[in-house]
Amino acid sequence: MRTTCNIFLLLCLFACTQGNKNKEKDIKTYTVAWENISSPEVFFADIDTAYFIPLETNDSSQIGEISQLNVSDKLVLSDRKTQSILQFSLDGHFLSAHKAIGNGPGEYVRIDGMYIDKNKNHILVLDAIQNKVLTYDANFKFIEEKHTPVPFGAMAFSMIEDSTFVYEEGIGTVKSDLKYCLFVQPPNGETRHFLPFEKTMSIHFSPRQSLYHVDDALVFVPTYNDTIYNVFEDRVEPRMRIDFGEQWVDEAFVYNQALGKDPMLFMQKLADQNFIYFFNLMENRTHIYMDFYYKGEAYVSVIDKKDNSNTLVKFRDPDAQMKPLASHGDYFVFPLAQSEFARIADSNNYTFAGKARWWK
């Protein structure tokens, strides 16, 4: 039976235009417009085009919680609750699913990352518990696995086109063997280390997608850092800087070791601080999309990369904050539950300026 328990929303924001690729040496600063906060109605009214993709769900394709997503000629997602990988066509038709929990070859304990190698049509899965990356073909036939160079398990991983693996280390210690944010592992050569930690973190809130691709670039979003980086096999270069003004992270708080010993107290005090937290950033070809919290309230900031214009939106209900998991061309891709879809599709609440239709 075909149902629509999960829906993807693809949004092209503030007019779809084909922007120029960022050059490696062009480092821009984008300023968040705190002086002009918009309502969700204005945000949705400015959206150029929206597509809805209902996913076919049956006994083989039940989805608990989508944690990662890849969009190309199909939709590939990982499910945090079932520890499964599912594939759908671009019109939402269910194709296949894979679940291989265990300790043996071709098996994983937990899916901590997923990457689609489009050149080889392979699906790669990071298991940080067993400290390995597993490779499957498009039909989930096991090919190989390799251990990661990260001592205590990577927080995230991705690849550069020449089969170079990139891992994020999330411990945040300044000890000599663990002090780097990124481990870059070429196919033939020694692992390189980049971006050393300057301080030991109290509590670590890694961005939802700390490594993502846009155009031909692999981009890294560090924790507690307002600079975003391009990652190459032999170097890491600043890509852009986000200026939040006085609302940027207070290092005295987040690196407070005494406070970090009590995670519950840390969380209680976090919403009272005068800085943003739970910061996430995603790009497509034309726009930068950021979602974060400030003083217990949810915000989204959208920046047009062509003219640097900025829209800042505060959501009345923190649960209504839009959170993309991927980009696809000029679009951002959001996973939606049925209740979220009903809220957005209700024309009495939100109206799209451009087209809103089912994907075909």
mmCIF file of C-alpha atoms in Angstrom:
data_model
loop_
_atom_site.group_PDB
_atom_site.id
_atom_site.type_symbol
_atom_site.label_atom_id
_atom_site.label_comp_id
_atom_site.label_asym_id
_atom_site.label_seq_id
_atom_site.Cartn_x
_atom_site.Cartn_y
_atom_site.Cartn_z
ATOM 1 C CA MET A 1 0.000 0.000 0.000
ATOM 2 C CA ARG A 2 1.315 3.447 -0.921
ATOM 3 C CA THR A 3 1.278 6.022 1.873
ATOM 4 C CA THR A 4 2.920 9.411 2.407
ATOM 5 C CA CYS A 5 4.271 9.284 5.927
ATOM 6 C CA ASN A 6 7.483 11.014 4.895
ATOM 7 C CA ILE A 7 7.813 13.840 2.390
ATOM 8 C CA PHE A 8 10.760 15.733 1.001
ATOM 9 C CA LEU A 9 10.404 19.440 0.330
ATOM 10 C CA LEU A 10 12.768 21.023 -2.192
ATOM 11 C CA LEU A 11 12.918 24.802 -1.901
ATOM 12 C CA CYS A 12 14.535 27.184 -4.365
ATOM 13 C CA LEU A 13 15.000 30.323 -2.301
ATOM 14 C CA PHE A 14 14.530 33.935 -3.369
ATOM 15 C CA ALA A 15 14.657 33.354 -7.146
ATOM 16 C CA CYS A 16 16.645 30.571 -8.757
ATOM 17 C CA THR A 17 19.686 32.033 -10.480
ATOM 18 C CA GLN A 18 22.798 30.279 -11.688
ATOM 19 C CA GLY A 19 25.562 31.729 -9.526
ATOM 20 C CA ASN A 20 29.280 31.642 -10.235
ATOM 21 C CA LYS A 21 31.480 29.060 -8.575
ATOM 22 C CA ASN A 22 33.503 30.303 -5.606
ATOM 23 C CA LYS A 23 37.157 30.662 -6.414
ATOM 24 C CA GLU A 24 39.592 29.216 -3.907
ATOM 25 C CA LYS A 25 41.095 32.616 -3.067
ATOM 26 C CA ASP A 26 37.815 34.507 -2.764
ATOM 27 C CA ILE A 27 37.090 34.760 0.954
ATOM 28 C CA LYS A 28 33.924 36.665 1.755
ATOM 29 C CA THR A 29 32.371 37.751 5.032
ATOM 30 C CA TYR A 30 28.580 37.451 5.225
ATOM 31 C CA THR A 31 26.828 39.452 7.943
ATOM 32 C CA VAL A 32 23.652 38.208 9.612
ATOM 33 C CA ALA A 33 20.997 40.944 9.599
ATOM 34 C CA TRP A 34 19.927 41.099 13.248
ATOM 35 C CA GLU A 35 18.384 44.534 12.727
ATOM 36 C CA ASN A 36 15.726 43.174 10.353
ATOM 37 C CA ILE A 37 14.009 39.983 11.555
ATOM 38 C CA SER A 38 11.202 38.597 9.353
ATOM 39 C CA SER A 39 8.244 36.344 10.127
ATOM 40 C CA PRO A 40 7.795 32.811 8.722
ATOM 41 C CA GLU A 41 5.044 34.138 6.429
ATOM 42 C CA VAL A 42 7.527 36.489 4.741
ATOM 43 C CA PHE A 43 10.085 33.703 4.496
ATOM 44 C CA PHE A 44 7.734 31.336 2.675
ATOM 45 C CA ALA A 45 6.297 34.096 0.484
ATOM 46 C CA ASP A 46 9.773 34.837 -0.858
ATOM 47 C CA ILE A 47 10.426 31.253 -1.952
ATOM 48 C CA ASP A 48 10.657 30.983 -5.718
ATOM 49 C CA THR A 49 9.805 27.307 -6.236
ATOM 50 C CA ALA A 50 8.845 24.387 -4.011
ATOM 51 C CA TYR A 51 8.559 20.718 -4.891
ATOM 52 C CA PHE A 52 7.017 18.063 -2.658
ATOM 53 C CA ILE A 53 8.108 14.422 -3.000
ATOM 54 C CA PRO A 54 5.929 11.905 -1.111
ATOM 55 C CA LEU A 55 7.899 8.756 -0.303
ATOM 56 C CA GLU A 56 6.309 5.379 -0.870
ATOM 57 C CA THR A 57 6.195 3.507 2.432
ATOM 58 C CA ASN A 58 5.398 -0.164 2.881
ATOM 59 C CA ASP A 59 6.537 -2.995 5.127
ATOM 60 C CA SER A 60 10.037 -2.800 3.634
ATOM 61 C CA SER A 61 10.450 0.972 3.691
ATOM 62 C CA GLN A 62 9.288 2.196 7.088
ATOM 63 C CA ILE A 63 11.274 5.276 8.167
ATOM 64 C CA GLY A 64 11.873 6.223 11.804
ATOM 65 C CA GLU A 65 14.161 9.291 11.657
ATOM 66 C CA ILE A 66 16.105 10.477 8.630
ATOM 67 C CA SER A 67 19.640 11.388 9.672
ATOM 68 C CA GLN A 68 21.457 11.808 6.349
ATOM 69 C CA LEU A 69 20.391 12.291 2.753
ATOM 70 C CA ASN A 70 21.940 12.265 -0.698
ATOM 71 C CA VAL A 71 20.162 13.481 -3.835
ATOM 72 C CA SER A 72 21.378 12.757 -7.379
ATOM 73 C CA ASP A 73 19.479 10.577 -9.846
ATOM 74 C CA LYS A 74 17.756 9.042 -6.807
ATOM 75 C CA LEU A 75 17.220 9.663 -3.080
ATOM 76 C CA VAL A 76 19.426 7.727 -0.659
ATOM 77 C CA LEU A 77 18.831 8.192 3.069
ATOM 78 C CA SER A 78 19.962 6.722 6.359
ATOM 79 C CA ASP A 79 17.516 6.048 9.179
ATOM 80 C CA ARG A 80 18.855 6.730 12.672
ATOM 81 C CA LYS A 81 16.209 4.665 14.479
ATOM 82 C CA THR A 82 16.347 1.509 12.367
ATOM 83 C CA GLN A 83 20.030 1.873 11.326
ATOM 84 C CA SER A 84 19.005 1.211 7.748
ATOM 85 C CA ILE A 85 19.773 2.737 4.339
ATOM 86 C CA LEU A 86 16.874 3.226 1.918
ATOM 87 C CA GLN A 87 16.793 4.192 -1.751
ATOM 88 C CA PHE A 88 13.938 5.938 -3.578
ATOM 89 C CA SER A 89 13.491 7.231 -7.093
ATOM 90 C CA LEU A 90 13.154 10.985 -7.551
ATOM 91 C CA ASP A 91 9.381 10.606 -7.744
ATOM 92 C CA GLY A 92 9.359 8.870 -4.336
ATOM 93 C CA HIS A 93 9.033 5.251 -5.486
ATOM 94 C CA PHE A 94 10.709 2.811 -3.084
ATOM 95 C CA LEU A 95 13.666 0.997 -4.656
ATOM 96 C CA SER A 96 15.523 -0.936 -1.961
ATOM 97 C CA ALA A 97 16.658 -1.038 1.674
ATOM 98 C CA HIS A 98 19.683 -2.396 3.494
ATOM 99 C CA LYS A 99 20.346 -3.280 7.130
ATOM 100 C CA ALA A 100 23.437 -5.201 8.242
ATOM 101 C CA ILE A 101 23.941 -4.755 11.978
ATOM 102 C CA GLY A 102 26.750 -6.855 13.411
ATOM 103 C CA ASN A 103 30.490 -7.157 13.929
ATOM 104 C CA GLY A 104 31.451 -9.192 10.894
ATOM 105 C CA PRO A 105 32.711 -8.220 7.437
ATOM 106 C CA GLY A 106 30.161 -6.060 5.655
ATOM 107 C CA GLU A 107 28.323 -5.339 8.914
ATOM 108 C CA TYR A 108 28.102 -2.202 11.012
ATOM 109 C CA VAL A 109 27.034 -1.466 14.579
ATOM 110 C CA ARG A 110 25.810 2.050 13.814
ATOM 111 C CA ILE A 111 25.554 4.328 10.777
ATOM 112 C CA ASP A 112 27.542 7.462 11.674
ATOM 113 C CA GLY A 113 27.991 8.736 8.145
ATOM 114 C CA MET A 114 27.041 7.988 4.563
ATOM 115 C CA TYR A 115 28.591 8.990 1.249
ATOM 116 C CA ILE A 116 27.590 8.204 -2.344
ATOM 117 C CA ASP A 117 30.521 7.754 -4.726
ATOM 118 C CA LYS A 118 28.799 8.834 -7.950
ATOM 119 C CA ASN A 119 31.756 7.898 -10.169
ATOM 120 C CA LYS A 120 31.713 4.259 -9.067
ATOM 121 C CA ASN A 121 28.029 4.147 -8.041
ATOM 122 C CA HIS A 122 29.043 2.928 -4.584
ATOM 123 C CA ILE A 123 27.449 3.548 -1.175
ATOM 124 C CA LEU A 124 29.890 4.061 1.698
ATOM 125 C CA VAL A 125 28.938 3.807 5.375
ATOM 126 C CA LEU A 126 30.930 5.046 8.368
ATOM 127 C CA ASP A 127 30.740 2.973 11.552
ATOM 128 C CA ALA A 128 32.536 5.045 14.201
ATOM 129 C CA ILE A 129 32.077 2.362 16.863
ATOM 130 C CA GLN A 130 34.086 -0.189 14.896
ATOM 131 C CA ASN A 131 36.176 2.600 13.380
ATOM 132 C CA LYS A 132 35.684 1.500 9.784
ATOM 133 C CA VAL A 133 34.125 2.498 6.455
ATOM 134 C CA LEU A 134 32.170 -0.120 4.522
ATOM 135 C CA THR A 135 31.666 0.009 0.745
ATOM 136 C CA TYR A 136 28.642 -1.464 -1.049
ATOM 137 C CA ASP A 137 27.566 -1.360 -4.667
ATOM 138 C CA ALA A 138 24.242 0.212 -5.697
ATOM 139 C CA ASN A 139 22.462 -3.070 -4.880
ATOM 140 C CA PHE A 140 24.066 -3.237 -1.404
ATOM 141 C CA LYS A 141 26.471 -6.032 -2.320
ATOM 142 C CA PHE A 142 29.405 -5.750 0.081
ATOM 143 C CA ILE A 143 32.682 -4.826 -1.624
ATOM 144 C CA GLU A 144 35.233 -3.938 1.042
ATOM 145 C CA GLU A 145 35.884 -2.171 4.313
ATOM 146 C CA LYS A 146 38.769 -0.116 5.651
ATOM 147 C CA HIS A 147 39.694 1.223 9.053
ATOM 148 C CA THR A 148 39.739 4.962 9.645
ATOM 149 C CA PRO A 149 42.860 6.815 10.818
ATOM 150 C CA VAL A 150 40.902 8.606 13.575
ATOM 151 C CA PRO A 151 41.972 7.249 16.995
ATOM 152 C CA PHE A 152 38.589 7.235 18.748
ATOM 153 C CA GLY A 153 36.084 7.230 15.897
ATOM 154 C CA ALA A 154 35.168 9.922 13.391
ATOM 155 C CA MET A 155 32.208 12.268 13.869
ATOM 156 C CA ALA A 156 31.627 12.517 10.101
ATOM 157 C CA PHE A 157 33.309 11.641 6.819
ATOM 158 C CA SER A 158 33.255 12.427 3.120
ATOM 159 C CA MET A 159 35.415 12.013 0.047
ATOM 160 C CA ILE A 160 37.263 14.077 -2.528
ATOM 161 C CA GLU A 161 36.857 12.862 -6.105
ATOM 162 C CA ASP A 162 40.299 11.249 -6.291
ATOM 163 C CA SER A 163 39.238 8.662 -3.667
ATOM 164 C CA THR A 164 40.718 10.693 -0.825
ATOM 165 C CA PHE A 165 38.851 10.148 2.444
ATOM 166 C CA VAL A 166 38.164 13.077 4.796
ATOM 167 C CA TYR A 167 37.218 12.494 8.445
ATOM 168 C CA GLU A 168 36.133 14.895 11.182
ATOM 169 C CA GLU A 169 37.522 14.319 14.656
ATOM 170 C CA GLY A 170 35.101 15.622 17.250
ATOM 171 C CA ILE A 171 36.833 15.041 20.583
ATOM 172 C CA GLY A 172 38.199 18.575 20.798
ATOM 173 C CA THR A 173 41.276 17.831 22.870
ATOM 174 C CA VAL A 174 44.667 19.515 22.597
ATOM 175 C CA LYS A 175 46.591 16.274 23.170
ATOM 176 C CA SER A 176 49.167 15.649 20.459
ATOM 177 C CA ASP A 177 47.558 12.559 18.905
ATOM 178 C CA LEU A 178 43.966 13.894 18.897
ATOM 179 C CA LYS A 179 44.266 17.632 18.465
ATOM 180 C CA TYR A 180 43.179 17.989 14.817
ATOM 181 C CA CYS A 181 39.726 18.652 13.404
ATOM 182 C CA LEU A 182 40.345 16.944 10.057
ATOM 183 C CA PHE A 183 42.135 13.761 8.995
ATOM 184 C CA VAL A 184 42.685 13.578 5.205
ATOM 185 C CA GLN A 185 43.652 10.153 3.865
ATOM 186 C CA PRO A 186 44.791 9.969 0.202
ATOM 187 C CA PRO A 187 44.595 6.562 -1.528
ATOM 188 C CA ASN A 188 48.382 6.302 -1.667
ATOM 189 C CA GLY A 189 50.183 8.264 0.996
ATOM 190 C CA GLU A 190 50.268 9.199 4.653
ATOM 191 C CA THR A 191 47.269 10.681 6.436
ATOM 192 C CA ARG A 192 47.417 14.465 6.715
ATOM 193 C CA HIS A 193 46.086 16.461 9.684
ATOM 194 C CA PHE A 194 44.558 19.937 9.542
ATOM 195 C CA LEU A 195 43.023 22.600 11.817
ATOM 196 C CA PRO A 196 44.410 21.806 15.273
ATOM 197 C CA PHE A 197 42.205 22.443 18.302
ATOM 198 C CA GLU A 198 43.390 25.387 20.368
ATOM 199 C CA LYS A 199 41.261 24.532 23.399
ATOM 200 C CA THR A 200 39.598 21.463 24.848
ATOM 201 C CA MET A 201 35.833 21.580 24.423
ATOM 202 C CA SER A 202 33.461 21.226 27.358
ATOM 203 C CA ILE A 203 30.410 19.951 25.470
ATOM 204 C CA HIS A 204 30.537 19.210 21.753
ATOM 205 C CA PHE A 205 27.605 20.164 19.471
ATOM 206 C CA SER A 206 28.799 19.224 16.008
ATOM 207 C CA PRO A 207 26.907 20.758 13.061
ATOM 208 C CA ARG A 208 24.275 18.525 11.515
ATOM 209 C CA GLN A 209 26.274 18.300 8.275
ATOM 210 C CA SER A 210 29.847 19.312 9.031
ATOM 211 C CA LEU A 211 31.116 18.046 5.652
ATOM 212 C CA TYR A 212 29.142 18.719 2.480
ATOM 213 C CA HIS A 213 29.683 19.158 -1.262
ATOM 214 C CA VAL A 214 28.614 22.132 -3.373
ATOM 215 C CA ASP A 215 29.656 22.299 -7.020
ATOM 216 C CA ASP A 216 33.116 20.684 -7.060
ATOM 217 C CA ALA A 217 34.104 21.750 -3.539
ATOM 218 C CA LEU A 218 34.169 19.789 -0.294
ATOM 219 C CA VAL A 219 33.257 22.191 2.521
ATOM 220 C CA PHE A 220 33.902 21.832 6.251
ATOM 221 C CA VAL A 221 31.840 23.558 8.979
ATOM 222 C CA PRO A 222 33.816 23.399 12.259
ATOM 223 C CA THR A 223 32.298 23.487 15.723
ATOM 224 C CA TYR A 224 32.453 26.855 17.538
ATOM 225 C CA ASN A 225 34.132 28.541 14.562
ATOM 226 C CA ASP A 226 32.731 31.311 12.355
ATOM 227 C CA THR A 227 35.060 30.440 9.456
ATOM 228 C CA ILE A 228 34.001 27.829 6.878
ATOM 229 C CA TYR A 229 36.708 25.943 4.935
ATOM 230 C CA ASN A 230 37.364 24.310 1.576
ATOM 231 C CA VAL A 231 39.069 20.934 1.964
ATOM 232 C CA PHE A 232 41.664 19.666 -0.501
ATOM 233 C CA GLU A 233 43.937 16.647 -0.451
ATOM 234 C CA ASP A 234 46.990 18.685 0.528
ATOM 235 C CA ARG A 235 45.531 21.732 2.296
ATOM 236 C CA VAL A 236 42.558 23.428 3.932
ATOM 237 C CA GLU A 237 41.652 27.000 2.926
ATOM 238 C CA PRO A 238 39.114 29.504 4.320
ATOM 239 C CA ARG A 239 36.036 29.690 2.099
ATOM 240 C CA MET A 240 33.961 32.315 3.910
ATOM 241 C CA ARG A 241 33.278 33.849 7.295
ATOM 242 C CA ILE A 242 29.892 34.365 8.958
ATOM 243 C CA ASP A 243 29.602 37.537 11.056
ATOM 244 C CA PHE A 244 27.013 37.190 13.849
ATOM 245 C CA GLY A 245 28.199 40.321 15.645
ATOM 246 C CA GLU A 246 27.801 40.267 19.420
ATOM 247 C CA GLN A 247 25.662 37.136 19.179
ATOM 248 C CA TRP A 248 28.610 34.904 18.259
ATOM 249 C CA VAL A 249 29.662 32.074 20.590
ATOM 250 C CA ASP A 250 31.068 33.014 24.009
ATOM 251 C CA GLU A 251 34.225 30.912 24.294
ATOM 252 C CA ALA A 252 34.441 31.449 28.047
ATOM 253 C CA PHE A 253 31.175 29.541 28.385
ATOM 254 C CA VAL A 254 31.602 26.717 25.864
ATOM 255 C CA TYR A 255 35.166 25.951 26.966
ATOM 256 C CA ASN A 256 34.350 26.101 30.694
ATOM 257 C CA GLN A 257 35.717 22.784 31.915
ATOM 258 C CA ALA A 258 33.900 22.898 35.267
ATOM 259 C CA LEU A 259 30.555 23.501 33.587
ATOM 260 C CA GLY A 260 31.318 20.815 31.033
ATOM 261 C CA LYS A 261 31.380 18.187 33.769
ATOM 262 C CA ASP A 262 27.624 18.631 34.218
ATOM 263 C CA PRO A 263 25.923 18.313 30.786
ATOM 264 C CA MET A 264 22.445 18.906 32.218
ATOM 265 C CA LEU A 265 23.520 22.183 33.842
ATOM 266 C CA PHE A 266 25.303 23.183 30.638
ATOM 267 C CA MET A 267 22.095 22.649 28.644
ATOM 268 C CA GLN A 268 19.989 24.534 31.185
ATOM 269 C CA LYS A 269 22.253 27.569 31.067
ATOM 270 C CA LEU A 270 22.770 27.515 27.301
ATOM 271 C CA ALA A 271 19.436 29.132 26.392
ATOM 272 C CA ASP A 272 20.102 31.994 28.826
ATOM 273 C CA GLN A 273 23.377 33.011 27.198
ATOM 274 C CA ASN A 274 23.728 35.950 24.811
ATOM 275 C CA PHE A 275 25.020 33.930 21.863
ATOM 276 C CA ILE A 276 23.778 31.537 19.194
ATOM 277 C CA TYR A 277 23.965 27.761 19.606
ATOM 278 C CA PHE A 278 23.082 24.584 17.657
ATOM 279 C CA PHE A 279 24.508 26.327 14.584
ATOM 280 C CA ASN A 280 24.148 24.566 11.204
ATOM 281 C CA LEU A 281 25.097 25.718 7.719
ATOM 282 C CA MET A 282 24.282 24.342 4.270
ATOM 283 C CA GLU A 283 24.959 25.736 0.774
ATOM 284 C CA ASN A 284 23.572 25.257 -2.676
ATOM 285 C CA ARG A 285 24.822 26.923 -5.850
ATOM 286 C CA THR A 286 23.185 30.272 -5.136
ATOM 287 C CA HIS A 287 22.447 30.563 -1.400
ATOM 288 C CA ILE A 288 23.743 29.887 2.099
ATOM 289 C CA TYR A 289 21.221 28.522 4.589
ATOM 290 C CA MET A 290 21.850 28.674 8.346
ATOM 291 C CA ASP A 291 19.650 27.531 11.195
ATOM 292 C CA PHE A 292 20.415 28.093 14.874
ATOM 293 C CA TYR A 293 18.952 28.963 18.263
ATOM 294 C CA TYR A 294 19.288 32.153 20.273
ATOM 295 C CA LYS A 295 17.877 32.614 23.787
ATOM 296 C CA GLY A 296 15.631 29.591 23.371
ATOM 297 C CA GLU A 297 14.140 30.729 20.053
ATOM 298 C CA ALA A 298 14.657 29.229 16.593
ATOM 299 C CA TYR A 299 16.065 31.230 13.668
ATOM 300 C CA VAL A 300 16.908 30.738 10.010
ATOM 301 C CA SER A 301 19.223 33.013 8.040
ATOM 302 C CA VAL A 302 19.391 32.855 4.235
ATOM 303 C CA ILE A 303 22.114 34.673 2.296
ATOM 304 C CA ASP A 304 22.165 35.256 -1.461
ATOM 305 C CA LYS A 305 25.754 34.612 -2.539
ATOM 306 C CA LYS A 306 25.415 36.803 -5.620
ATOM 307 C CA ASP A 307 24.387 40.083 -3.990
ATOM 308 C CA ASN A 308 25.118 39.295 -0.288
ATOM 309 C CA SER A 309 21.504 40.077 0.691
ATOM 310 C CA ASN A 310 20.378 38.448 3.920
ATOM 311 C CA THR A 311 17.013 37.355 5.307
ATOM 312 C CA LEU A 312 16.721 36.475 9.005
ATOM 313 C CA VAL A 313 13.586 34.664 10.182
ATOM 314 C CA LYS A 314 12.403 33.902 13.717
ATOM 315 C CA PHE A 315 9.966 31.018 14.107
ATOM 316 C CA ARG A 316 7.229 31.315 16.716
ATOM 317 C CA ASP A 317 7.439 27.596 17.428
ATOM 318 C CA PRO A 318 11.011 26.233 17.689
ATOM 319 C CA ASP A 319 9.802 22.917 16.240
ATOM 320 C CA ALA A 320 8.739 24.741 13.052
ATOM 321 C CA GLN A 321 12.330 25.681 12.208
ATOM 322 C CA MET A 322 13.248 24.426 8.724
ATOM 323 C CA LYS A 323 16.326 22.141 8.728
ATOM 324 C CA PRO A 324 17.800 21.029 5.379
ATOM 325 C CA LEU A 325 19.712 17.766 5.119
ATOM 326 C CA ALA A 326 21.064 18.260 1.601
ATOM 327 C CA SER A 327 21.230 20.535 -1.414
ATOM 328 C CA HIS A 328 20.555 19.677 -5.042
ATOM 329 C CA GLY A 329 21.510 22.249 -7.660
ATOM 330 C CA ASP A 330 19.699 25.460 -6.715
ATOM 331 C CA TYR A 331 17.532 23.682 -4.145
ATOM 332 C CA PHE A 332 17.710 22.856 -0.454
ATOM 333 C CA VAL A 333 16.145 19.545 0.550
ATOM 334 C CA PHE A 334 14.160 19.185 3.784
ATOM 335 C CA PRO A 335 12.702 15.988 5.269
ATOM 336 C CA LEU A 336 9.135 16.456 6.491
ATOM 337 C CA ALA A 337 6.846 14.328 8.628
ATOM 338 C CA GLN A 338 3.142 14.301 7.821
ATOM 339 C CA SER A 339 2.365 16.897 10.495
ATOM 340 C CA GLU A 340 5.061 19.264 9.208
ATOM 341 C CA PHE A 341 3.814 18.897 5.663
ATOM 342 C CA ALA A 342 0.254 19.697 6.731
ATOM 343 C CA ARG A 343 1.433 22.905 8.392
ATOM 344 C CA ILE A 344 3.410 24.095 5.373
ATOM 345 C CA ALA A 345 0.810 23.049 2.795
ATOM 346 C CA ASP A 346 -1.978 24.903 4.616
ATOM 347 C CA SER A 347 -2.489 27.955 2.406
ATOM 348 C CA ASN A 348 -3.942 29.858 5.373
ATOM 349 C CA ASN A 349 -0.533 29.819 7.022
ATOM 350 C CA TYR A 350 2.145 29.917 4.326
ATOM 351 C CA THR A 351 1.937 30.936 0.677
ATOM 352 C CA PHE A 352 4.716 30.431 -1.856
ATOM 353 C CA ALA A 353 5.396 33.342 -4.195
ATOM 354 C CA GLY A 354 6.376 30.977 -7.024
ATOM 355 C CA LYS A 355 5.424 27.439 -7.924
ATOM 356 C CA ALA A 356 4.510 24.796 -5.347
ATOM 357 C CA ARG A 357 3.824 21.390 -6.822
ATOM 358 C CA TRP A 358 4.498 17.676 -6.611
ATOM 359 C CA TRP A 359 7.756 16.556 -8.137
ATOM 360 C CA LYS A 360 7.391 14.960 -11.591
#
